[in-house]
mmCIF file of C-alpha atoms in Angstrom:
data_model
loop_
_atom_site.group_PDB
_atom_site.id
_atom_site.type_symbol
_atom_site.label_atom_id
_atom_site.label_comp_id
_atom_site.label_asym_id
_atom_site.label_seq_id
_atom_site.Cartn_x
_atom_site.Cartn_y
_atom_site.Cartn_z
ATOM 1 C CA MET N 135 85.667 63.942 144.724
ATOM 2 C CA ALA N 136 84.644 66.079 147.921
ATOM 3 C CA LYS N 137 85.430 65.090 150.943
ATOM 4 C CA LYS N 138 83.989 63.691 154.135
ATOM 5 C CA THR N 139 83.195 64.907 156.881
ATOM 6 C CA LYS N 140 85.395 62.870 159.612
ATOM 7 C CA SER N 141 83.613 61.555 163.180
ATOM 8 C CA GLU N 142 82.761 59.761 165.628
ATOM 9 C CA ASN N 143 79.036 60.473 166.242
ATOM 10 C CA VAL N 144 77.581 57.690 166.767
ATOM 11 C CA PRO N 145 73.417 57.678 167.276
ATOM 12 C CA LYS N 146 72.374 56.505 171.218
ATOM 13 C CA LYS N 147 71.991 52.662 170.071
ATOM 14 C CA MET N 148 74.564 51.925 168.490
ATOM 15 C CA GLN N 149 76.303 53.215 170.555
ATOM 16 C CA GLU N 150 78.129 50.064 172.783
ATOM 17 C CA THR N 151 77.980 48.122 169.298
ATOM 18 C CA PHE N 152 80.563 50.583 168.054
ATOM 19 C CA ALA N 153 82.626 50.409 171.592
ATOM 20 C CA ALA N 154 83.051 46.695 170.883
ATOM 21 C CA ILE N 155 84.341 47.117 167.712
ATOM 22 C CA SER N 156 86.362 49.909 168.460
ATOM 23 C CA SER N 157 87.724 47.863 170.592
ATOM 24 C CA LEU N 158 88.978 44.486 168.631
ATOM 25 C CA THR N 159 90.416 47.383 166.820
ATOM 26 C CA ASP N 160 92.487 49.830 168.737
ATOM 27 C CA VAL N 161 94.386 46.402 170.099
ATOM 28 C CA PHE N 162 95.031 45.705 166.268
ATOM 29 C CA CYS N 163 96.108 48.296 165.044
ATOM 30 C CA LYS N 164 98.178 49.180 168.252
ATOM 31 C CA GLU N 165 99.799 45.747 167.937
ATOM 32 C CA GLN N 166 100.034 45.404 164.754
ATOM 33 C CA LEU N 167 99.428 48.757 161.808
ATOM 34 C CA ASN N 168 99.389 51.927 163.869
ATOM 35 C CA GLU N 169 97.110 54.389 165.332
ATOM 36 C CA GLU N 170 96.767 56.282 161.800
ATOM 37 C CA TYR N 171 95.020 52.532 160.937
ATOM 38 C CA ALA N 172 93.060 52.816 164.398
ATOM 39 C CA GLN N 173 91.387 56.130 163.968
ATOM 40 C CA MET N 174 91.004 54.971 160.348
ATOM 41 C CA ALA N 175 89.191 52.909 161.552
ATOM 42 C CA ARG N 176 86.570 54.199 164.211
ATOM 43 C CA TYR N 177 85.113 56.787 162.003
ATOM 44 C CA LEU N 178 84.545 54.497 159.478
ATOM 45 C CA THR N 179 82.754 52.510 162.366
ATOM 46 C CA ALA N 180 81.738 55.321 162.978
ATOM 47 C CA ALA N 181 79.746 56.010 159.964
ATOM 48 C CA LEU N 182 78.514 52.534 159.693
ATOM 49 C CA CYS N 183 76.659 52.931 162.712
ATOM 50 C CA ARG N 184 74.810 56.213 161.109
ATOM 51 C CA LYS N 185 74.154 53.895 158.301
ATOM 52 C CA ARG N 186 70.248 52.784 158.791
ATOM 53 C CA PRO N 187 69.602 50.219 158.835
ATOM 54 C CA SER N 188 73.086 49.543 160.523
ATOM 55 C CA PRO N 189 74.605 46.627 159.173
ATOM 56 C CA LEU N 190 76.314 46.599 162.749
ATOM 57 C CA THR N 191 73.261 45.006 164.360
ATOM 58 C CA ARG N 192 73.643 41.061 162.347
ATOM 59 C CA GLY N 193 76.351 39.649 162.623
ATOM 60 C CA LYS N 194 79.481 39.208 164.482
ATOM 61 C CA THR N 195 81.650 41.962 166.635
ATOM 62 C CA ASN N 196 84.616 40.152 165.764
ATOM 63 C CA SER N 197 83.593 39.885 162.154
ATOM 64 C CA TRP N 198 82.837 43.512 161.745
ATOM 65 C CA ALA N 199 86.077 44.601 163.357
ATOM 66 C CA GLY N 200 87.689 42.476 160.474
ATOM 67 C CA GLY N 201 85.691 43.776 157.433
ATOM 68 C CA VAL N 202 86.741 47.357 159.115
ATOM 69 C CA ILE N 203 89.917 47.009 157.848
ATOM 70 C CA TYR N 204 90.308 44.785 155.947
ATOM 71 C CA ALA N 205 87.826 47.219 154.320
ATOM 72 C CA LEU N 206 91.038 49.936 155.046
ATOM 73 C CA GLY N 207 93.696 47.906 153.970
ATOM 74 C CA PHE N 208 92.194 47.133 150.468
ATOM 75 C CA VAL N 209 91.741 51.029 150.181
ATOM 76 C CA ASN N 210 95.085 51.623 151.671
ATOM 77 C CA PHE N 211 97.414 48.429 149.518
ATOM 78 C CA LEU N 212 97.942 46.730 152.933
ATOM 79 C CA PHE N 213 98.246 43.829 151.306
ATOM 80 C CA ASP N 214 101.004 45.099 149.248
ATOM 81 C CA LYS N 215 104.522 43.964 151.002
ATOM 82 C CA SER N 216 106.715 47.403 149.610
ATOM 83 C CA GLN N 217 104.260 49.142 152.190
ATOM 84 C CA LYS N 218 105.014 50.367 155.171
ATOM 85 C CA PRO N 219 102.858 49.265 157.126
ATOM 86 C CA SER N 220 102.128 45.402 155.822
ATOM 87 C CA LEU N 221 99.945 42.358 156.130
ATOM 88 C CA THR N 222 98.584 39.091 154.274
ATOM 89 C CA ALA N 223 94.411 38.551 154.047
ATOM 90 C CA GLY N 224 95.427 36.220 156.040
ATOM 91 C CA GLY N 225 97.041 37.553 159.351
ATOM 92 C CA LEU N 226 95.103 40.364 159.206
ATOM 93 C CA CYS N 227 91.523 37.546 159.275
ATOM 94 C CA ALA N 228 93.395 35.375 161.618
ATOM 95 C CA GLY N 229 94.662 38.407 164.329
ATOM 96 C CA PHE N 230 90.027 39.238 164.833
ATOM 97 C CA GLY N 231 89.636 34.809 164.650
ATOM 98 C CA ILE N 232 87.498 34.304 161.188
ATOM 99 C CA SER N 233 88.252 33.090 157.429
ATOM 100 C CA THR N 234 90.110 35.076 154.808
ATOM 101 C CA SER N 235 86.636 34.346 153.487
ATOM 102 C CA ASN N 236 84.435 35.790 155.596
ATOM 103 C CA GLY N 237 86.753 38.673 156.479
ATOM 104 C CA ALA N 238 87.332 39.216 153.140
ATOM 105 C CA SER N 239 82.989 39.059 152.204
ATOM 106 C CA LYS N 240 82.739 42.110 155.547
ATOM 107 C CA SER N 241 85.638 43.625 153.520
ATOM 108 C CA LYS N 242 83.090 44.020 150.377
ATOM 109 C CA GLN N 243 80.137 44.195 152.257
ATOM 110 C CA ILE N 244 81.526 47.108 153.845
ATOM 111 C CA ARG N 245 82.850 48.959 150.307
ATOM 112 C CA ASP N 246 79.827 48.505 148.574
ATOM 113 C CA LEU N 247 77.847 50.364 151.187
ATOM 114 C CA MET N 248 79.785 53.138 151.915
ATOM 115 C CA ASP N 249 81.276 53.299 147.831
ATOM 116 C CA MET N 250 84.337 52.446 149.389
ATOM 117 C CA MET N 251 87.409 52.237 146.222
ATOM 118 C CA GLN N 252 91.197 51.923 145.728
ATOM 119 C CA PHE N 253 93.394 54.800 145.902
ATOM 120 C CA ASP N 254 89.373 56.769 147.462
ATOM 121 C CA PRO N 255 90.590 60.052 149.430
ATOM 122 C CA ASN N 256 88.090 59.749 151.816
ATOM 123 C CA TRP N 257 89.896 56.172 153.859
ATOM 124 C CA THR N 258 93.267 56.981 152.620
ATOM 125 C CA LEU N 259 95.341 57.246 155.879
ATOM 126 C CA PRO N 260 97.066 60.511 156.480
ATOM 127 C CA SER N 261 100.620 60.197 155.670
ATOM 128 C CA LYS N 262 100.071 58.641 151.983
ATOM 129 C CA MET N 263 97.669 61.367 151.816
ATOM 130 C CA ASP N 264 100.198 63.424 148.850
ATOM 131 C CA ASP N 265 100.340 59.937 147.219
ATOM 132 C CA ASN N 266 97.168 59.735 146.397
ATOM 133 C CA TYR N 267 96.586 61.367 143.103
ATOM 134 C CA MET N 268 93.450 61.127 143.080
ATOM 135 C CA ALA N 269 92.484 62.885 146.281
ATOM 136 C CA TRP N 270 94.431 66.214 143.589
ATOM 137 C CA MET N 271 92.172 66.368 140.490
ATOM 138 C CA ILE N 272 89.596 68.541 140.149
ATOM 139 C CA THR N 273 87.471 70.092 136.958
ATOM 140 C CA VAL N 274 88.691 73.903 136.701
ATOM 141 C CA ASP N 275 86.839 75.102 133.239
ATOM 142 C CA GLY N 276 85.791 71.724 132.225
ATOM 143 C CA PHE N 277 89.066 70.359 133.004
ATOM 144 C CA ALA N 278 90.769 67.918 135.014
ATOM 145 C CA VAL N 279 94.138 68.739 136.393
ATOM 146 C CA ASP N 280 96.788 68.348 139.619
ATOM 147 C CA ALA N 281 94.903 71.102 142.692
ATOM 148 C CA ARG N 282 99.329 70.728 142.923
ATOM 149 C CA SER N 283 100.091 72.661 140.168
ATOM 150 C CA MET N 284 97.174 75.243 141.143
ATOM 151 C CA PRO N 285 97.808 79.105 141.666
ATOM 152 C CA LEU N 286 97.085 79.713 145.567
ATOM 153 C CA HIS N 287 93.711 81.122 144.957
ATOM 154 C CA ILE N 288 92.313 78.848 143.357
ATOM 155 C CA GLN N 289 93.533 75.546 145.524
ATOM 156 C CA GLU N 290 92.059 77.603 149.274
ATOM 157 C CA VAL N 291 88.386 77.288 147.150
ATOM 158 C CA ALA N 292 89.066 74.172 146.298
ATOM 159 C CA TYR N 293 89.460 73.341 149.938
ATOM 160 C CA GLU N 294 87.132 74.817 150.826
ATOM 161 C CA LYS N 295 84.640 72.985 148.617
ATOM 162 C CA GLY N 296 86.518 70.190 149.987
ATOM 163 C CA PHE N 297 87.875 69.148 146.899
ATOM 164 C CA ILE N 298 91.084 68.860 148.249
ATOM 165 C CA PRO N 299 92.475 67.387 151.442
ATOM 166 C CA TYR N 300 94.157 70.295 152.493
ATOM 167 C CA ILE N 301 96.335 73.154 150.755
ATOM 168 C CA PRO N 302 99.364 72.276 149.201
ATOM 169 C CA GLY N 303 102.847 73.713 151.916
ATOM 170 C CA GLN N 304 100.349 73.496 154.879
ATOM 171 C CA MET N 305 99.865 70.122 155.861
ATOM 172 C CA ASP N 306 102.851 70.087 158.248
ATOM 173 C CA GLU N 307 102.554 67.997 160.937
ATOM 174 C CA PRO N 308 101.969 68.254 164.157
ATOM 175 C CA LYS N 309 99.993 70.649 163.505
ATOM 176 C CA LYS N 310 95.918 70.963 164.253
ATOM 177 C CA ASP N 311 94.042 69.297 161.527
ATOM 178 C CA ARG N 312 93.428 72.647 158.350
ATOM 179 C CA ALA N 313 89.960 71.948 158.967
ATOM 180 C CA THR N 314 89.611 72.343 162.577
ATOM 181 C CA VAL N 315 91.234 75.362 162.201
ATOM 182 C CA ARG N 316 89.418 76.476 159.748
ATOM 183 C CA ASN N 317 86.193 76.120 161.500
ATOM 184 C CA ALA N 318 87.851 77.283 164.936
ATOM 185 C CA LEU N 319 86.950 80.966 166.807
ATOM 186 C CA TYR N 320 89.783 83.189 167.379
ATOM 187 C CA THR N 321 89.377 86.330 169.817
ATOM 188 C CA LEU N 322 91.546 88.669 169.228
ATOM 189 C CA GLU N 323 92.528 92.162 171.983
ATOM 190 C CA ALA N 324 93.497 95.278 169.286
ATOM 191 C CA PHE N 325 95.369 98.161 170.679
ATOM 192 C CA ILE N 326 96.533 101.487 169.455
ATOM 193 C CA ILE N 327 100.252 101.296 170.171
ATOM 194 C CA GLY N 328 102.224 104.287 168.540
ATOM 195 C CA GLY N 329 102.173 106.531 165.214
ATOM 196 C CA PRO N 330 102.461 110.276 164.721
ATOM 197 C CA LEU N 331 99.084 111.074 165.592
ATOM 198 C CA ALA N 332 98.744 108.897 168.454
ATOM 199 C CA GLU N 333 101.339 109.400 170.455
ATOM 200 C CA GLU N 334 99.095 112.430 172.085
ATOM 201 C CA PHE N 335 96.406 110.964 172.552
ATOM 202 C CA VAL N 336 98.204 107.712 173.712
ATOM 203 C CA GLU N 337 99.534 109.575 176.287
ATOM 204 C CA ASN N 338 96.663 110.872 177.687
ATOM 205 C CA ASN N 339 94.335 107.073 177.545
ATOM 206 C CA PRO N 340 97.332 104.869 177.457
ATOM 207 C CA VAL N 341 94.752 101.591 177.114
ATOM 208 C CA ILE N 342 92.414 101.745 173.761
ATOM 209 C CA GLY N 343 92.232 98.704 172.801
ATOM 210 C CA ARG N 344 89.054 96.371 171.384
ATOM 211 C CA THR N 345 88.053 92.417 171.828
ATOM 212 C CA VAL N 346 87.216 91.282 168.642
ATOM 213 C CA GLU N 347 85.982 87.401 167.319
ATOM 214 C CA ILE N 348 86.252 86.091 163.803
ATOM 215 C CA ARG N 349 85.980 82.891 161.920
ATOM 216 C CA GLY N 350 89.537 81.103 160.913
ATOM 217 C CA ASP N 351 87.488 80.894 157.541
ATOM 218 C CA GLN N 352 87.171 84.789 156.779
ATOM 219 C CA THR N 353 89.546 86.777 156.141
ATOM 220 C CA LEU N 354 92.582 89.755 157.068
ATOM 221 C CA GLU N 355 90.525 91.803 155.089
ATOM 222 C CA ASP N 356 87.346 90.797 157.377
ATOM 223 C CA LEU N 357 90.179 91.769 160.380
ATOM 224 C CA HIS N 358 91.081 94.991 158.699
ATOM 225 C CA LYS N 359 86.789 95.906 158.517
ATOM 226 C CA ILE N 360 85.603 94.780 161.166
ATOM 227 C CA LEU N 361 88.729 96.888 163.654
ATOM 228 C CA PHE N 362 88.121 100.135 160.915
ATOM 229 C CA LYS N 363 85.262 100.121 162.888
ATOM 230 C CA ALA N 364 85.309 98.782 166.667
ATOM 231 C CA PHE N 365 87.462 102.138 166.217
ATOM 232 C CA ASP N 366 85.024 104.762 164.890
ATOM 233 C CA ARG N 367 87.374 104.851 161.710
ATOM 234 C CA GLU N 368 85.697 107.135 159.004
ATOM 235 C CA GLU N 369 87.612 107.212 155.419
ATOM 236 C CA GLU N 370 90.400 104.834 154.688
ATOM 237 C CA HIS N 371 93.927 103.675 153.674
ATOM 238 C CA LEU N 372 95.404 101.533 152.512
ATOM 239 C CA TYR N 373 96.791 98.500 155.522
ATOM 240 C CA GLU N 374 99.142 95.954 155.488
ATOM 241 C CA PHE N 375 99.539 92.574 158.695
ATOM 242 C CA GLN N 376 102.825 91.732 160.103
ATOM 243 C CA LEU N 377 103.336 88.218 161.289
ATOM 244 C CA LYS N 378 106.096 86.304 162.998
ATOM 245 C CA GLY N 379 108.503 89.093 163.724
ATOM 246 C CA ALA N 380 109.881 90.669 166.093
ATOM 247 C CA GLY N 381 107.303 93.459 165.926
ATOM 248 C CA PRO N 382 106.627 96.686 163.462
ATOM 249 C CA MET N 383 109.089 96.917 161.275
ATOM 250 C CA ASP N 384 110.773 93.679 162.281
ATOM 251 C CA PRO N 385 112.950 93.037 158.121
ATOM 252 C CA GLU N 386 111.848 89.146 159.082
ATOM 253 C CA ASN N 387 107.940 90.012 159.140
ATOM 254 C CA LYS N 388 105.580 87.927 156.532
ATOM 255 C CA LYS N 389 103.751 91.164 155.769
ATOM 256 C CA TYR N 390 100.427 91.163 153.847
ATOM 257 C CA ILE N 391 98.857 93.847 152.442
ATOM 258 C CA SER N 392 95.691 95.259 151.047
ATOM 259 C CA SER N 393 95.451 94.453 147.800
ATOM 260 C CA SER N 394 94.801 98.414 146.679
ATOM 261 C CA ALA N 395 98.196 98.994 147.441
ATOM 262 C CA GLY N 396 98.526 98.275 143.688
ATOM 263 C CA GLU N 397 101.417 97.533 142.133
ATOM 264 C CA GLY N 398 103.562 100.423 143.257
ATOM 265 C CA PHE N 399 103.744 98.865 146.907
ATOM 266 C CA ASP N 400 106.974 99.456 147.544
ATOM 267 C CA GLU N 401 109.957 96.283 147.516
ATOM 268 C CA PRO N 402 110.587 93.851 149.422
ATOM 269 C CA LYS N 403 107.316 91.703 147.604
ATOM 270 C CA PRO N 404 104.058 91.205 150.124
ATOM 271 C CA ASP N 405 103.516 87.862 151.227
ATOM 272 C CA GLY N 406 99.744 88.471 150.511
ATOM 273 C CA VAL N 407 97.080 89.918 149.493
ATOM 274 C CA CYS N 408 94.479 90.051 152.561
ATOM 275 C CA GLU N 409 91.447 89.651 150.753
ATOM 276 C CA GLU N 410 93.384 86.339 149.792
ATOM 277 C CA ILE N 411 94.216 85.132 152.443
ATOM 278 C CA LYS N 412 92.160 83.318 156.137
ATOM 279 C CA ILE N 413 93.112 83.451 159.737
ATOM 280 C CA GLY N 414 93.171 79.703 159.822
ATOM 281 C CA SER N 415 96.156 79.718 157.539
ATOM 282 C CA LEU N 416 98.771 82.005 159.421
ATOM 283 C CA GLU N 417 98.745 79.309 162.215
ATOM 284 C CA LEU N 418 97.932 81.751 164.640
ATOM 285 C CA GLU N 419 98.363 80.099 168.212
ATOM 286 C CA GLU N 420 97.571 81.260 171.821
ATOM 287 C CA GLY N 421 99.455 83.882 173.413
ATOM 288 C CA GLU N 422 100.721 84.677 169.761
ATOM 289 C CA ALA N 423 101.293 88.441 169.219
ATOM 290 C CA PHE N 424 101.319 90.614 165.002
ATOM 291 C CA ALA N 425 101.165 94.285 164.282
ATOM 292 C CA TYR N 426 98.064 95.509 162.489
ATOM 293 C CA TRP N 427 100.134 99.336 160.864
ATOM 294 C CA PHE N 428 96.815 101.497 159.677
ATOM 295 C CA ASP N 429 97.575 104.717 157.587
ATOM 296 C CA PHE N 430 100.710 104.493 155.118
ATOM 297 C CA GLY N 431 101.851 108.136 155.575
ATOM 298 C CA ASP N 432 99.510 109.097 159.984
ATOM 299 C CA ASP N 433 100.472 105.178 160.466
ATOM 300 C CA TRP N 434 98.584 104.268 162.977
ATOM 301 C CA TRP N 435 100.624 100.991 164.716
ATOM 302 C CA HIS N 436 98.518 98.218 167.469
ATOM 303 C CA GLN N 437 99.161 95.191 168.218
ATOM 304 C CA ILE N 438 97.103 92.384 168.517
ATOM 305 C CA ASN N 439 97.032 89.299 170.993
ATOM 306 C CA VAL N 440 96.010 86.440 170.518
ATOM 307 C CA VAL N 441 93.808 85.593 173.142
ATOM 308 C CA SER N 442 91.987 82.304 172.358
ATOM 309 C CA ILE N 443 90.866 79.803 169.676
ATOM 310 C CA THR N 444 87.954 77.435 170.244
ATOM 311 C CA GLU N 445 87.564 74.310 168.049
ATOM 312 C CA PRO N 446 84.421 74.504 166.024
ATOM 313 C CA VAL N 447 82.720 77.489 166.382
ATOM 314 C CA PRO N 448 81.188 77.565 169.825
ATOM 315 C CA ASP N 449 78.245 80.155 167.772
ATOM 316 C CA PRO N 450 78.293 78.609 163.834
ATOM 317 C CA LYS N 451 74.929 80.672 163.281
ATOM 318 C CA GLY N 452 76.412 84.363 164.787
ATOM 319 C CA LYS N 453 77.257 86.938 162.771
ATOM 320 C CA TYR N 454 80.961 87.472 162.867
ATOM 321 C CA PRO N 455 82.970 88.994 162.430
ATOM 322 C CA LYS N 456 82.353 90.971 165.945
ATOM 323 C CA ILE N 457 82.774 92.918 168.375
ATOM 324 C CA ILE N 458 82.465 92.167 171.604
ATOM 325 C CA LYS N 459 84.989 94.216 173.618
ATOM 326 C CA ARG N 460 86.600 97.855 174.045
ATOM 327 C CA LYS N 461 88.227 99.398 176.029
ATOM 328 C CA GLY N 462 89.017 103.738 176.285
ATOM 329 C CA ASP N 463 88.273 105.620 173.610
ATOM 330 C CA SER N 464 88.229 105.799 170.261
ATOM 331 C CA PRO N 465 90.744 108.612 168.461
ATOM 332 C CA PRO N 466 89.658 110.859 166.079
ATOM 333 C CA GLN N 467 90.962 109.377 162.884
ATOM 334 C CA TYR N 468 92.766 112.944 162.244
ATOM 335 C CA PRO N 469 93.178 114.681 166.592
ATOM 336 C CA ASP N 470 95.010 117.708 164.766
ATOM 337 C CA VAL N 471 91.407 118.510 162.932
ATOM 338 C CA ALA N 472 89.517 116.826 165.690
#
């Protein structure tokens, strides 16, 4: 089941209705449930506002507010005493000043309109997602499998297509929402900082930098390609990105190599190949720096600074990655033959 994108956007004519219902659900959740329920209630109310015609144009505001929480409670087993938080159906409805039968009726109407069911991945609270087996079932070669048991590259494809809520092991609160990070635009500054062939050229050209923009759903290979172009290189060589350590060649660095390095790549074993690693999965932060090593032997070393992370991509139709600024002359790839 593909997850649906949630938002609080509503048509202008429904904004007053959305605000009225959300004010009731917000107060109720603050007093008796939690912020997860409050946020999910706002998403569900907005989705109902976007229906054409919207059912919320008819009936009492408190009835719909109670129905929204009742429907979410149905999905997340709110009425099970073993759950935290938990409520009785009667207690929930009393909180909105409606009868239990009214609350159940509105809940049923909402669930039918939104195709909601118990364990529904689209309406499961984030904190309960790990325990929701339906959120992780995907079909691979005609067989239903739990995505959590699949290799990382299959998990990434399933995530990109919206079949699973996040990549297992990469939903570490309070980190940013993975869908948001994936859709972010990263502005990166790359500077040549050293290497045998670079020393003389860098000495005479102290600042050689390029600024590029790249989307979170693009890969380290895409970043390499735009840097290759930005520095006017002519011949491909092996390359590697190093992150999270104290600097280039720090043994604590996470290392991501080009797949062309092959099985003969020296130990220690790299943490991944650049063609598979999405920028948005690296947990980069503004102000962070990491290393880019091009050509194992001639050793062109670069420092890449994370200038900004914009969410979402300001120009989704723009062509990324792209070069937006150049500083200093590009060094010849082979200075001794230039």
